[in-house]
Coordinates of C-alpha atoms in Angstrom, one line a residue:
M1 CA 6.3 -6.9 -29.5
R2 CA 6.3 -5.0 -26.2
I3 CA 3.1 -3.0 -27.2
N4 CA 1.4 -6.3 -28.2
L5 CA 2.2 -7.9 -24.9
L6 CA 1.0 -4.8 -23.0
F7 CA -2.3 -4.8 -25.0
I8 CA -2.9 -8.5 -24.3
I9 CA -2.2 -8.0 -20.6
S10 CA -4.6 -5.0 -20.5
L11 CA -7.4 -7.1 -22.3
S12 CA -6.9 -9.9 -19.8
F13 CA -7.2 -7.5 -16.9
I14 CA -10.4 -5.9 -18.3
A15 CA -11.9 -9.3 -18.9
C16 CA -11.1 -10.5 -15.4
Q17 CA -12.5 -7.3 -13.9
S18 CA -15.8 -7.7 -15.9
N19 CA -16.2 -11.2 -14.6
Q20 CA -15.8 -10.0 -11.0
N21 CA -18.5 -7.3 -11.3
L22 CA -21.4 -9.0 -9.6
D23 CA -23.9 -6.2 -8.9
I24 CA -27.2 -7.8 -7.6
I25 CA -28.5 -4.5 -6.1
G26 CA -32.1 -4.1 -7.2
S27 CA -35.3 -6.1 -7.4
W28 CA -35.5 -9.7 -8.5
T29 CA -38.1 -12.4 -8.9
T30 CA -37.7 -16.2 -9.0
A31 CA -38.2 -17.4 -12.6
N32 CA -38.6 -21.2 -12.3
V33 CA -40.7 -22.0 -9.3
Q34 CA -43.5 -24.5 -9.6
D35 CA -46.5 -23.4 -7.5
N36 CA -48.6 -26.4 -6.5
T37 CA -50.6 -24.5 -3.9
G38 CA -53.1 -23.0 -6.3
M39 CA -52.5 -19.6 -4.7
N40 CA -50.5 -18.2 -7.7
I41 CA -47.5 -17.3 -5.5
T42 CA -44.9 -14.9 -6.7
D43 CA -42.0 -13.3 -5.0
K44 CA -39.8 -10.2 -5.1
V45 CA -36.4 -9.9 -3.5
D46 CA -34.9 -6.4 -3.0
F47 CA -31.1 -6.4 -2.6
N48 CA -30.1 -3.1 -1.1
K49 CA -26.8 -1.2 -1.3
D50 CA -26.4 -1.4 2.5
G51 CA -26.2 -5.3 2.4
S52 CA -29.8 -5.8 3.5
Y53 CA -32.5 -7.6 1.6
V54 CA -36.3 -7.9 1.8
L55 CA -38.1 -11.0 0.4
T56 CA -41.8 -10.4 -0.2
M57 CA -44.2 -13.2 -1.2
Y58 CA -47.6 -12.5 -2.8
S59 CA -50.6 -14.5 -3.8
N60 CA -52.4 -13.6 -7.0
G61 CA -49.9 -10.8 -7.6
D62 CA -51.1 -8.4 -4.8
F63 CA -52.1 -10.3 -1.6
L64 CA -49.1 -10.1 0.8
I65 CA -48.4 -13.6 2.2
S66 CA -45.1 -12.9 4.0
E67 CA -42.1 -10.6 4.2
M68 CA -38.7 -11.6 5.4
K69 CA -35.8 -9.3 6.1
G70 CA -32.1 -10.0 6.6
S71 CA -28.7 -9.3 5.2
Y72 CA -26.6 -10.7 2.3
E73 CA -23.1 -10.6 1.1
I74 CA -21.2 -12.1 -1.8
D75 CA -17.9 -13.8 -1.0
K76 CA -14.6 -12.2 -2.2
N77 CA -14.3 -14.8 -5.0
K78 CA -17.8 -13.9 -6.3
Q79 CA -18.9 -17.6 -6.1
T80 CA -21.2 -17.6 -3.1
L81 CA -24.2 -15.6 -2.1
I82 CA -24.5 -15.7 1.7
V83 CA -28.0 -14.8 3.1
T84 CA -28.6 -14.3 6.8
T85 CA -32.0 -14.2 8.3
S86 CA -33.0 -14.6 12.0
G87 CA -29.4 -15.5 12.8
A88 CA -29.2 -18.4 10.3
N89 CA -26.8 -18.3 7.4
F90 CA -27.5 -19.9 4.0
K91 CA -24.8 -20.2 1.4
H92 CA -25.9 -20.4 -2.2
K93 CA -23.4 -21.2 -5.0
I94 CA -23.5 -18.7 -7.8
I95 CA -23.7 -20.7 -11.0
D96 CA -24.2 -17.9 -13.6
F97 CA -24.8 -14.2 -13.5
D98 CA -25.4 -11.4 -16.0
K99 CA -27.0 -8.0 -15.4
D100 CA -30.6 -9.4 -15.7
N101 CA -30.2 -13.1 -14.7
L102 CA -28.9 -14.9 -11.6
K103 CA -28.7 -18.6 -11.3
I104 CA -27.8 -20.2 -8.0
K105 CA -27.7 -23.6 -6.4
T106 CA -29.3 -23.2 -3.0
S107 CA -27.8 -24.6 0.2
Q108 CA -30.4 -27.4 -0.1
G109 CA -29.0 -28.3 -3.5
V110 CA -31.9 -26.8 -5.6
E111 CA -31.0 -24.8 -8.8
M112 CA -32.9 -21.6 -8.9
S113 CA -33.1 -18.8 -11.5
M114 CA -33.9 -15.2 -10.8
K115 CA -34.7 -12.4 -13.2
R116 CA -34.0 -8.7 -12.5
I117 CA -37.3 -6.7 -12.5
K118 CA -35.7 -3.3 -11.8

């Protein structure tokens, strides 16, 4: 009985730890954006180990439109992605995450999906 209880507690701990692992470091792109501009806009966000990020937007896959830099952090409960740029903070609710997909609800209330590209 004691061994079974220890086994169950260990599995619960492992399961909780895996849910808390939110590693977004790497390159991501937005998956569900409608582009009504006719410019074929795509983006790439690089989340770096040092807490910085770079958002790069392209037209037709290679023409640089803009680049924005800032910092990011994930709250201790792993429920909010906080992005800071030019002194402004934006808090995005993390709806779902796995190693290749990130779904958030932006501070403006828009649901957005991102896919890992590296």
